[in-house]
Short mmCIF file of C-alpha atoms in Angstrom, two decimals:
data_model
loop_
_atom_site.label_atom_id
_atom_site.label_comp_id
_atom_site.label_asym_id
_atom_site.label_seq_id
_atom_site.Cartn_x
_atom_site.Cartn_y
_atom_site.Cartn_z
CA MET A 1 166.98 29.25 52.10
CA ILE A 2 166.81 28.42 55.82
CA TYR A 3 165.32 30.17 58.83
CA ASP A 4 168.44 29.92 61.02
CA ILE A 5 170.27 33.19 61.51
CA GLN A 6 172.78 33.79 58.73
CA LYS A 7 175.04 36.31 60.43
CA ALA A 8 176.84 38.75 58.18
CA SER A 9 180.62 38.55 58.24
CA LEU A 10 182.52 41.17 60.23
CA LEU A 11 184.26 42.30 57.04
CA LYS A 12 180.96 43.03 55.29
CA ARG A 13 179.59 44.71 58.40
CA PHE A 14 182.66 46.92 58.71
CA SER A 15 182.55 47.83 55.01
CA ALA A 16 178.87 48.79 55.26
CA PHE A 17 179.57 50.73 58.45
CA LEU A 18 182.42 52.67 56.83
CA LEU A 19 180.26 53.72 53.87
CA ASP A 20 177.38 54.65 56.16
CA PHE A 21 179.70 56.59 58.46
CA ILE A 22 181.06 58.70 55.60
CA LEU A 23 177.59 59.48 54.28
CA LEU A 24 176.31 60.19 57.79
CA CYS A 25 179.14 62.67 58.42
CA VAL A 26 178.36 64.47 55.16
CA LEU A 27 174.67 64.70 56.07
CA THR A 28 175.47 65.86 59.62
CA SER A 29 177.80 68.58 58.30
CA GLY A 30 175.04 69.81 56.00
CA PHE A 31 172.53 70.04 58.85
CA ALA A 32 175.15 71.74 61.05
CA PHE A 33 175.89 74.45 58.47
CA LEU A 34 172.17 75.04 58.00
CA LEU A 35 171.51 75.32 61.74
CA ALA A 36 174.56 77.56 62.23
CA TRP A 37 173.15 79.91 59.59
CA ILE A 38 169.64 79.85 61.10
CA THR A 39 170.85 80.52 64.67
CA GLY A 40 173.44 83.12 63.62
CA ILE A 41 176.13 81.61 65.81
CA ASP A 42 178.87 83.48 63.92
CA ASN A 43 177.36 86.80 65.01
CA TYR A 44 177.63 85.85 68.69
CA THR A 45 181.22 84.71 68.21
CA LYS A 46 182.13 87.96 66.43
CA THR A 47 180.43 90.01 69.16
CA ILE A 48 182.37 88.44 72.00
CA GLN A 49 185.61 88.63 70.00
CA SER A 50 185.08 92.35 69.39
CA TYR A 51 184.76 92.90 73.16
CA TYR A 52 187.92 90.90 73.76
CA GLU A 53 189.78 93.12 71.30
CA GLU A 54 188.31 96.35 72.71
CA TYR A 55 189.01 95.59 76.36
CA GLY A 56 192.28 93.88 75.58
CA GLU A 57 193.54 97.09 74.00
CA LYS A 58 192.06 99.17 76.82
CA TYR A 59 193.71 97.15 79.61
CA GLY A 60 196.78 96.07 77.67
CA VAL A 61 196.08 92.33 77.87
CA ASP A 62 195.76 89.54 75.31
CA PHE A 63 192.64 87.37 75.64
CA ASN A 64 193.83 84.95 72.97
CA ILE A 65 196.70 83.51 74.98
CA SER A 66 196.86 79.81 75.83
CA VAL A 67 196.40 78.34 79.30
CA GLU A 68 200.15 77.73 79.47
CA ASP A 69 200.91 81.35 78.62
CA TYR A 70 198.42 82.52 81.23
CA ASP A 71 200.11 80.36 83.90
CA ASN A 72 203.43 82.02 83.04
CA LEU A 73 202.07 85.52 83.70
CA THR A 74 203.10 87.35 86.85
CA GLN A 75 200.49 87.75 89.58
CA GLU A 76 200.13 91.42 88.69
CA GLU A 77 199.49 90.53 85.04
CA LYS A 78 196.97 87.88 86.06
CA ASP A 79 195.11 90.40 88.24
CA LEU A 80 194.97 92.87 85.34
CA TYR A 81 193.74 90.10 83.04
CA GLN A 82 190.94 89.17 85.46
CA GLU A 83 190.02 92.82 85.93
CA ALA A 84 189.66 93.29 82.15
CA TYR A 85 187.71 90.06 81.83
CA SER A 86 185.29 91.03 84.62
CA ALA A 87 184.83 94.50 83.13
CA ILE A 88 183.64 93.04 79.83
CA PHE A 89 180.77 91.11 81.38
CA ASN A 90 179.92 93.56 84.18
CA GLU A 91 179.64 96.54 81.83
CA ASN A 92 178.06 94.84 78.79
CA PRO A 93 174.93 92.68 79.15
CA ASP A 94 175.05 91.84 75.44
CA ALA A 95 178.53 90.41 75.97
CA VAL A 96 177.10 88.03 78.57
CA LYS A 97 174.40 86.93 76.14
CA ALA A 98 176.88 86.52 73.29
CA TYR A 99 179.21 84.47 75.49
CA ASN A 100 176.45 82.19 76.77
CA MET A 101 175.10 81.65 73.27
CA SER A 102 178.55 80.92 71.87
CA ILE A 103 178.88 78.17 74.48
CA ALA A 104 175.37 76.71 74.28
CA LEU A 105 174.74 76.84 70.53
CA PRO A 106 177.61 74.57 69.43
CA MET A 107 176.35 71.81 71.72
CA LEU A 108 172.76 72.39 70.60
CA ILE A 109 173.68 72.45 66.91
CA THR A 110 175.78 69.31 67.26
CA THR A 111 173.01 67.46 69.10
CA ILE A 112 170.25 68.40 66.65
CA SER A 113 172.41 67.87 63.53
CA VAL A 114 173.40 64.36 64.56
CA LEU A 115 169.81 63.56 65.59
CA LEU A 116 168.40 64.69 62.24
CA SER A 117 171.06 62.68 60.42
CA TYR A 118 170.24 59.51 62.35
CA VAL A 119 166.50 59.98 61.86
CA VAL A 120 167.01 60.30 58.09
CA PHE A 121 169.84 57.83 57.56
CA GLU A 122 169.16 55.15 60.18
CA PHE A 123 165.36 55.28 60.39
CA ILE A 124 163.62 56.87 57.37
CA ILE A 125 165.91 55.35 54.71
CA PRO A 126 165.72 51.83 56.23
CA LEU A 127 161.94 52.19 56.33
CA CYS A 128 162.00 52.90 52.61
CA LEU A 129 164.57 50.24 51.68
CA LYS A 130 162.96 47.66 54.03
CA ASN A 131 164.63 45.04 56.26
CA GLY A 132 166.55 47.68 58.22
CA GLN A 133 168.84 48.41 55.30
CA THR A 134 170.88 51.59 55.24
CA VAL A 135 172.70 52.64 52.07
CA GLY A 136 175.80 50.73 53.19
CA LYS A 137 173.87 47.58 54.04
CA LYS A 138 172.02 47.75 50.72
CA VAL A 139 175.30 48.03 48.80
CA PHE A 140 176.87 45.06 50.60
CA GLY A 141 173.76 42.87 50.66
CA LEU A 142 173.07 43.04 54.39
CA GLY A 143 169.87 43.46 56.37
CA VAL A 144 168.58 43.57 59.93
CA VAL A 145 166.10 41.12 61.45
CA PHE A 146 164.99 40.03 64.89
CA THR A 147 167.12 37.24 66.36
CA ASN A 148 164.35 34.73 65.55
CA SER A 149 164.48 35.59 61.81
CA VAL A 150 161.30 37.69 61.95
CA ARG A 151 161.27 40.97 60.00
CA ILE A 152 162.30 43.99 62.11
CA SER A 153 159.40 46.17 63.28
CA ASN A 154 159.26 49.94 62.95
CA PHE A 155 159.45 50.33 66.74
CA ALA A 156 162.52 48.09 67.01
CA LEU A 157 164.13 50.00 64.14
CA PHE A 158 163.51 53.25 66.06
CA VAL A 159 164.96 51.81 69.28
CA ARG A 160 167.99 50.51 67.38
CA ALA A 161 168.65 53.79 65.57
CA ILE A 162 167.68 56.51 68.05
CA LEU A 163 168.12 54.97 71.50
CA GLY A 164 171.01 52.67 70.65
CA LYS A 165 173.06 54.32 67.91
CA TYR A 166 172.23 57.99 68.46
CA THR A 167 171.75 58.35 72.22
CA ILE A 168 174.09 55.77 73.73
CA GLU A 169 176.76 55.09 71.12
CA THR A 170 177.10 58.57 69.60
CA MET A 171 175.81 61.49 71.67
CA PHE A 172 176.86 60.10 75.04
CA PRO A 173 180.60 60.12 74.16
CA VAL A 174 180.30 63.25 71.98
CA LEU A 175 178.75 65.34 74.77
CA LEU A 176 181.29 64.03 77.27
CA ILE A 177 184.15 65.10 74.99
CA MET A 178 182.55 68.51 74.45
CA LEU A 179 182.26 68.97 78.22
CA VAL A 180 185.97 68.24 78.48
CA LEU A 181 186.77 70.79 75.76
CA TYR A 182 184.72 73.42 77.61
CA GLN A 183 186.49 72.43 80.84
CA GLN A 184 183.23 71.33 82.48
CA MET A 185 184.40 67.77 83.12
CA GLY A 186 187.71 66.02 83.69
CA ILE A 187 189.11 62.51 83.72
CA LEU A 188 185.69 61.00 84.54
CA ALA A 189 184.55 61.76 81.00
CA PHE A 190 187.37 59.70 79.48
CA ILE A 191 186.66 56.86 81.93
CA LEU A 192 182.99 56.76 80.87
CA VAL A 193 183.89 56.81 77.16
CA ALA A 194 186.40 54.01 77.71
CA ALA A 195 183.76 52.02 79.64
CA LEU A 196 181.35 52.31 76.71
CA PHE A 197 184.04 51.15 74.30
CA ILE A 198 184.86 48.14 76.50
CA LEU A 199 181.15 47.29 76.73
CA GLN A 200 180.90 47.29 72.93
CA VAL A 201 183.88 44.95 72.61
CA VAL A 202 182.53 42.61 75.30
CA LEU A 203 179.11 42.42 73.61
CA LEU A 204 180.74 41.75 70.25
CA ILE A 205 182.66 38.82 71.75
CA VAL A 206 180.15 37.23 74.14
CA THR A 207 176.83 37.57 72.30
CA LYS A 208 175.90 34.74 69.94
CA THR A 209 175.00 37.27 67.25
CA ASN A 210 178.20 39.33 67.76
CA SER A 211 176.07 42.39 68.39
CA PHE A 212 176.78 45.89 69.68
CA VAL A 213 174.61 47.89 72.09
CA HIS A 214 172.09 49.02 69.45
CA ASP A 215 171.35 45.46 68.29
CA THR A 216 171.27 44.14 71.85
CA LEU A 217 168.65 46.73 72.85
CA ALA A 218 166.47 46.01 69.82
CA ASN A 219 167.04 42.22 69.93
CA THR A 220 168.20 42.32 66.32
CA VAL A 221 171.06 40.96 64.25
CA VAL A 222 172.73 41.93 60.97
CA VAL A 223 172.32 39.15 58.41
CA ASP A 224 173.35 38.23 54.88
CA MET A 225 170.28 38.86 52.74
CA GLN A 226 171.29 36.33 50.08
CA SER A 227 170.99 33.36 52.42
CA GLN A 228 168.62 34.58 55.16
CA MET A 229 164.95 33.59 55.15
CA ILE A 230 162.87 36.38 56.71
CA PHE A 231 159.39 35.87 58.19
CA ASP A 232 156.79 38.61 58.31
CA SER A 233 155.63 37.65 61.82
CA THR A 234 156.21 35.22 64.66
CA ALA A 235 153.03 33.42 63.63
CA SER A 236 154.38 32.79 60.13
CA LEU A 237 157.64 31.50 61.64
CA ILE A 238 155.76 29.07 63.88
CA SER A 239 153.62 27.94 60.96
CA TYR A 240 156.74 27.31 58.87
CA LYS A 241 158.37 25.29 61.64
CA GLU A 242 155.23 23.20 62.10
CA GLU A 243 155.10 22.51 58.37
CA MET A 244 158.76 21.48 58.35
CA SER A 245 158.14 19.20 61.35
CA LYS A 246 155.26 17.49 59.56
CA LEU A 247 157.37 16.94 56.46
CA GLU A 248 160.19 15.55 58.58
CA ALA A 249 157.74 13.21 60.35
CA GLU A 250 156.35 11.99 57.03
CA LYS A 251 159.87 11.22 55.77
CA LYS A 252 160.58 9.14 58.89
CA GLU A 253 157.43 7.09 58.31
CA TYR A 254 158.82 5.96 54.97
#
């Protein structure tokens, strides 16, 4: 047992990540279904769809056409389409509410579901298992410590899980992609996602601990628990080093 950092191999880290990712997705889906039921998002979607069908039949237009099909319409057909679309929301306040909710709720449900999953899976479970271990890390014998071999603190674990993994590495790209899907953002979103990916690769290569953003922020490293000595505090680390120095000095005297 030594106090130097015993970095976990990339293969073990990837294996643990894959298992954690699968379990995290399952947990997120569960929270999403629950929140969808609580908020009644299906009712808003059905409401707006019923108006599309009603006014589509009334004006003789199809609101379910693709962007390409819309571009192929004649100008007269486009004007009729816009007239029918405007009539829905000008004549029906509940249609406006249903439309706004059908846009806002998916983003809200996604954000909260992922947050709850990270709180449970990347913060609460590691608190219970100790040494920053998720289920995947526990299975593959990995742990998380500060870069000086001191046991990870609760605050650092929170920073690593919520600020690093959830906010920067997950929700930042997810929300950008959702904005693209809702046509609220263009090529800039893909550039920002690509920049984050490049940053992750650069950190993995240039940092001594081969860390990603979440470990860099928390000043932590993933280690092999079988060979890593972990100290409860900086004071205990210093005390251990002093003791080792004394023993080394005594050996030299002989």
